Amino acid sequence: MPVRVLVRTFSEICITLGSVIVLFVVYVLFWTGVRADSAMDGEMDRLRRQWESAPPVDAGRGTRPPEEDPGAGPEPYEDGKPFAVMYIPRLGADWAKPVLEGTAAGTLKKGLGHYEGTAVLGAAGNFAVAGHRRTYGDPFKDFPRLRKGDAVVMTDGATWFTYRIDTAPFRTVPSDVGVVDPVPRRSGYDGPGRYLTLTTCEPEWGHSHRLIVWAHLDATQPVEKGKPAVLRH
């Protein structure tokens, strides 16, 4: 009898642990994605309402064409708040994510995060953005599919900014902070420019390394002229 009770107790413990593991996997794979998708949709709706009610013309960051000198400089982005929407056609015709200021854990649950201290959108320097590879909506799940020549398009409500990727995904370690320098190290760029850096975790379900791509600003146009051609296909 004691042996049977022991076996039964052990079996019940295994079943309980198995149920907990299954629930955790469901939470990670499904529920965080549902919440993140809802949060990202909410952030983009907030931006659209903001742009419709008070379109940024000469206030806020990144609203001037890159040829213009911002003079005293634009106002800073607000920490944790959205300021742009990113489109990457290579990742899907309907792929669109909000870009928020900062890379705190809570911020990256709501979209992509702009590295504080890097350049503003469209400006000289390196505009650097991070995003989850897996969980919280999987925004950069297909990051390894990115290729040289792919377009990364962003808008701040006043201007469309089209960047062109110059490198295949590059693998490095999290401590390699030079990837977001104004002239990012190991990018192949040999002088100042208007650059974009995208970063995500590697491997797909880990975070021991990072995947990086670099791009340069290829074109800008006012939003009143419509979407860039690459988004109209």
Short mmCIF file of C-alpha atoms in Angstrom, two decimals:
data_model
loop_
_atom_site.label_atom_id
_atom_site.label_comp_id
_atom_site.label_asym_id
_atom_site.label_seq_id
_atom_site.Cartn_x
_atom_site.Cartn_y
_atom_site.Cartn_z
CA MET A 1 0.00 0.00 0.00
CA PRO A 2 2.68 2.64 0.84
CA VAL A 3 4.34 1.98 -2.51
CA ARG A 4 1.05 2.45 -4.36
CA VAL A 5 0.39 5.69 -2.49
CA LEU A 6 3.89 6.90 -3.28
CA VAL A 7 3.50 6.07 -6.96
CA ARG A 8 0.08 7.73 -7.09
CA THR A 9 1.40 10.85 -5.35
CA PHE A 10 4.37 11.04 -7.69
CA SER A 11 2.07 10.65 -10.71
CA GLU A 12 -0.18 13.44 -9.47
CA ILE A 13 2.80 15.72 -8.97
CA CYS A 14 4.03 14.99 -12.52
CA ILE A 15 0.57 15.71 -13.94
CA THR A 16 0.39 18.97 -12.00
CA LEU A 17 3.85 20.04 -13.13
CA GLY A 18 2.99 19.10 -16.70
CA SER A 19 -0.16 21.21 -16.55
CA VAL A 20 1.81 24.16 -15.19
CA ILE A 21 4.38 23.83 -17.98
CA VAL A 22 1.64 23.64 -20.63
CA LEU A 23 -0.06 26.72 -19.19
CA PHE A 24 3.25 28.59 -19.15
CA VAL A 25 3.94 27.69 -22.78
CA VAL A 26 0.44 28.84 -23.75
CA TYR A 27 1.08 32.11 -21.90
CA VAL A 28 4.42 32.68 -23.62
CA LEU A 29 3.37 31.61 -27.10
CA PHE A 30 -0.19 32.86 -27.20
CA TRP A 31 -1.34 35.18 -24.45
CA THR A 32 1.66 37.54 -24.52
CA GLY A 33 1.16 37.78 -28.28
CA VAL A 34 -2.52 38.61 -27.93
CA ARG A 35 -1.80 41.32 -25.37
CA ALA A 36 1.11 42.71 -27.40
CA ASP A 37 -0.92 42.84 -30.62
CA SER A 38 -3.65 44.71 -28.78
CA ALA A 39 -1.10 47.08 -27.24
CA MET A 40 0.60 47.76 -30.59
CA ASP A 41 -2.74 48.41 -32.28
CA GLY A 42 -3.57 50.81 -29.46
CA GLU A 43 -0.29 52.69 -29.86
CA MET A 44 -0.81 53.08 -33.60
CA ASP A 45 -4.39 54.26 -33.07
CA ARG A 46 -3.07 56.82 -30.60
CA LEU A 47 -0.58 58.08 -33.17
CA ARG A 48 -3.20 58.32 -35.91
CA ARG A 49 -5.53 60.32 -33.67
CA GLN A 50 -2.65 62.58 -32.68
CA TRP A 51 -1.63 63.15 -36.29
CA GLU A 52 -5.20 63.78 -37.41
CA SER A 53 -5.88 66.32 -34.66
CA ALA A 54 -2.55 68.13 -34.72
CA PRO A 55 -0.23 66.99 -37.55
CA PRO A 56 3.40 67.74 -36.62
CA VAL A 57 4.84 70.35 -38.95
CA ASP A 58 7.80 71.96 -37.27
CA ALA A 59 7.51 70.66 -33.73
CA GLY A 60 8.60 67.31 -32.44
CA ARG A 61 11.50 65.20 -33.53
CA GLY A 62 12.19 63.94 -37.00
CA THR A 63 9.52 66.01 -38.79
CA ARG A 64 11.85 67.98 -41.08
CA PRO A 65 13.25 66.63 -44.32
CA PRO A 66 16.87 65.56 -43.77
CA GLU A 67 18.17 68.32 -46.07
CA GLU A 68 17.05 70.99 -43.62
CA ASP A 69 19.08 72.13 -40.64
CA PRO A 70 16.96 71.83 -37.48
CA GLY A 71 18.79 74.77 -35.95
CA ALA A 72 18.35 74.67 -32.21
CA GLY A 73 17.10 71.10 -32.52
CA PRO A 74 13.71 69.40 -32.16
CA GLU A 75 12.07 68.56 -28.87
CA PRO A 76 12.94 65.16 -27.39
CA TYR A 77 10.79 62.10 -27.84
CA GLU A 78 8.76 61.26 -24.75
CA ASP A 79 9.97 58.18 -22.90
CA GLY A 80 7.74 55.16 -23.46
CA LYS A 81 5.49 57.00 -25.93
CA PRO A 82 5.02 56.24 -29.66
CA PHE A 83 6.24 58.70 -32.27
CA ALA A 84 6.42 56.75 -35.56
CA VAL A 85 5.18 53.66 -37.41
CA MET A 86 7.55 51.27 -39.19
CA TYR A 87 6.77 49.17 -42.27
CA ILE A 88 9.00 46.40 -43.66
CA PRO A 89 7.50 44.95 -46.87
CA ARG A 90 9.87 41.96 -46.78
CA LEU A 91 8.17 40.83 -43.55
CA GLY A 92 4.65 41.03 -44.99
CA ALA A 93 2.32 43.38 -46.84
CA ASP A 94 0.46 44.11 -43.59
CA TRP A 95 3.54 44.25 -41.32
CA ALA A 96 3.38 47.55 -39.42
CA LYS A 97 4.65 48.29 -35.90
CA PRO A 98 4.71 51.37 -33.68
CA VAL A 99 8.07 52.81 -32.66
CA LEU A 100 8.29 54.08 -29.09
CA GLU A 101 10.99 55.94 -27.21
CA GLY A 102 13.24 53.73 -25.09
CA THR A 103 14.08 50.05 -24.84
CA ALA A 104 12.75 49.25 -21.36
CA ALA A 105 11.02 45.89 -20.98
CA GLY A 106 7.60 47.51 -20.63
CA THR A 107 8.14 49.61 -23.75
CA LEU A 108 9.13 46.64 -25.92
CA LYS A 109 5.90 44.88 -24.93
CA LYS A 110 4.03 47.58 -26.88
CA GLY A 111 6.13 47.75 -30.04
CA LEU A 112 9.62 48.55 -31.23
CA GLY A 113 11.93 50.68 -29.10
CA HIS A 114 14.20 53.54 -30.14
CA TYR A 115 17.57 53.49 -28.40
CA GLU A 116 17.77 56.64 -26.32
CA GLY A 117 20.72 58.79 -27.30
CA THR A 118 20.82 57.65 -30.92
CA ALA A 119 19.83 59.92 -33.80
CA VAL A 120 16.28 61.09 -34.42
CA LEU A 121 14.30 59.76 -37.35
CA GLY A 122 15.74 60.95 -40.67
CA ALA A 123 18.53 62.97 -39.07
CA ALA A 124 22.29 62.68 -39.45
CA GLY A 125 23.69 59.90 -37.29
CA ASN A 126 22.33 56.46 -36.47
CA PHE A 127 18.63 55.96 -35.70
CA ALA A 128 18.68 52.65 -33.79
CA VAL A 129 15.67 50.44 -33.01
CA ALA A 130 15.24 47.21 -31.03
CA GLY A 131 12.44 44.63 -31.12
CA HIS A 132 11.56 41.22 -29.70
CA ARG A 133 12.30 38.20 -31.87
CA ARG A 134 9.83 36.03 -29.98
CA THR A 135 7.05 36.69 -27.45
CA TYR A 136 5.11 39.95 -27.13
CA GLY A 137 3.82 39.83 -30.67
CA ASP A 138 7.01 38.41 -32.27
CA PRO A 139 7.64 41.67 -34.19
CA PHE A 140 11.06 40.56 -35.48
CA LYS A 141 10.35 36.83 -35.75
CA ASP A 142 11.37 36.81 -39.42
CA PHE A 143 14.38 39.10 -38.95
CA PRO A 144 16.78 36.58 -40.63
CA ARG A 145 14.80 37.00 -43.88
CA LEU A 146 16.00 40.59 -44.28
CA ARG A 147 18.31 41.12 -47.25
CA LYS A 148 20.46 43.82 -48.74
CA GLY A 149 18.31 46.26 -50.71
CA ASP A 150 15.15 45.69 -48.64
CA ALA A 151 13.18 48.81 -47.74
CA VAL A 152 12.39 49.91 -44.20
CA VAL A 153 9.81 52.68 -44.30
CA MET A 154 8.77 54.91 -41.40
CA THR A 155 6.48 57.85 -40.92
CA ASP A 156 6.18 60.37 -38.11
CA GLY A 157 2.89 61.69 -39.42
CA ALA A 158 4.44 64.47 -41.48
CA THR A 159 7.14 62.73 -43.54
CA TRP A 160 7.80 59.32 -45.04
CA PHE A 161 11.38 58.07 -44.54
CA THR A 162 12.59 55.20 -46.72
CA TYR A 163 15.78 53.43 -45.66
CA ARG A 164 17.56 50.74 -47.67
CA ILE A 165 19.26 47.83 -45.93
CA ASP A 166 22.96 47.50 -46.79
CA THR A 167 23.85 44.27 -44.99
CA ALA A 168 22.58 40.76 -44.37
CA PRO A 169 21.77 40.09 -40.68
CA PHE A 170 24.99 40.28 -38.67
CA ARG A 171 25.46 38.22 -35.47
CA THR A 172 27.17 39.74 -32.47
CA VAL A 173 27.06 39.80 -28.65
CA PRO A 174 24.92 42.10 -26.47
CA SER A 175 28.00 43.93 -25.19
CA ASP A 176 28.89 45.09 -28.73
CA VAL A 177 27.36 48.53 -28.22
CA GLY A 178 29.34 49.96 -31.14
CA VAL A 179 26.62 48.70 -33.49
CA VAL A 180 24.53 51.75 -32.55
CA ASP A 181 27.35 54.31 -32.78
CA PRO A 182 26.72 57.34 -35.05
CA VAL A 183 28.93 55.55 -37.59
CA PRO A 184 28.26 51.96 -36.52
CA ARG A 185 31.35 49.81 -36.18
CA ARG A 186 31.66 46.81 -38.51
CA SER A 187 28.79 48.14 -40.65
CA GLY A 188 31.02 48.91 -43.63
CA TYR A 189 30.18 52.63 -43.46
CA ASP A 190 33.30 54.77 -43.56
CA GLY A 191 31.93 58.17 -42.61
CA PRO A 192 28.99 60.16 -41.27
CA GLY A 193 25.59 59.59 -42.81
CA ARG A 194 21.91 59.07 -42.06
CA TYR A 195 21.81 55.49 -40.87
CA LEU A 196 19.35 53.02 -39.38
CA THR A 197 20.22 50.08 -37.13
CA LEU A 198 17.73 47.30 -36.33
CA THR A 199 18.52 44.84 -33.54
CA THR A 200 16.87 41.71 -32.15
CA CYS A 201 17.72 38.63 -30.09
CA GLU A 202 19.58 35.56 -31.35
CA PRO A 203 18.93 32.63 -31.21
CA GLU A 204 15.20 32.70 -31.88
CA TRP A 205 14.22 31.64 -28.35
CA GLY A 206 17.29 32.99 -26.55
CA HIS A 207 19.18 36.18 -25.92
CA SER A 208 22.87 35.21 -25.80
CA HIS A 209 23.53 37.11 -29.03
CA ARG A 210 22.04 39.82 -31.22
CA LEU A 211 21.16 40.04 -34.91
CA ILE A 212 21.83 43.39 -36.55
CA VAL A 213 21.10 45.00 -39.90
CA TRP A 214 22.21 48.44 -41.03
CA ALA A 215 20.55 50.71 -43.55
CA HIS A 216 20.97 54.20 -45.02
CA LEU A 217 18.32 56.86 -45.66
CA ASP A 218 17.39 56.58 -49.32
CA ALA A 219 14.45 58.97 -49.75
CA THR A 220 11.91 61.17 -47.99
CA GLN A 221 8.58 62.65 -49.02
CA PRO A 222 5.76 64.55 -47.31
CA VAL A 223 2.80 62.44 -46.25
CA GLU A 224 0.44 64.57 -48.36
CA LYS A 225 2.08 63.09 -51.47
CA GLY A 226 0.87 59.65 -50.49
CA LYS A 227 2.68 56.47 -49.53
CA PRO A 228 6.12 55.66 -51.02
CA ALA A 229 5.93 53.39 -54.06
CA VAL A 230 7.39 50.44 -52.14
CA LEU A 231 4.25 50.41 -49.92
CA ARG A 232 1.81 50.65 -52.83
CA HIS A 233 2.56 47.26 -54.42
#
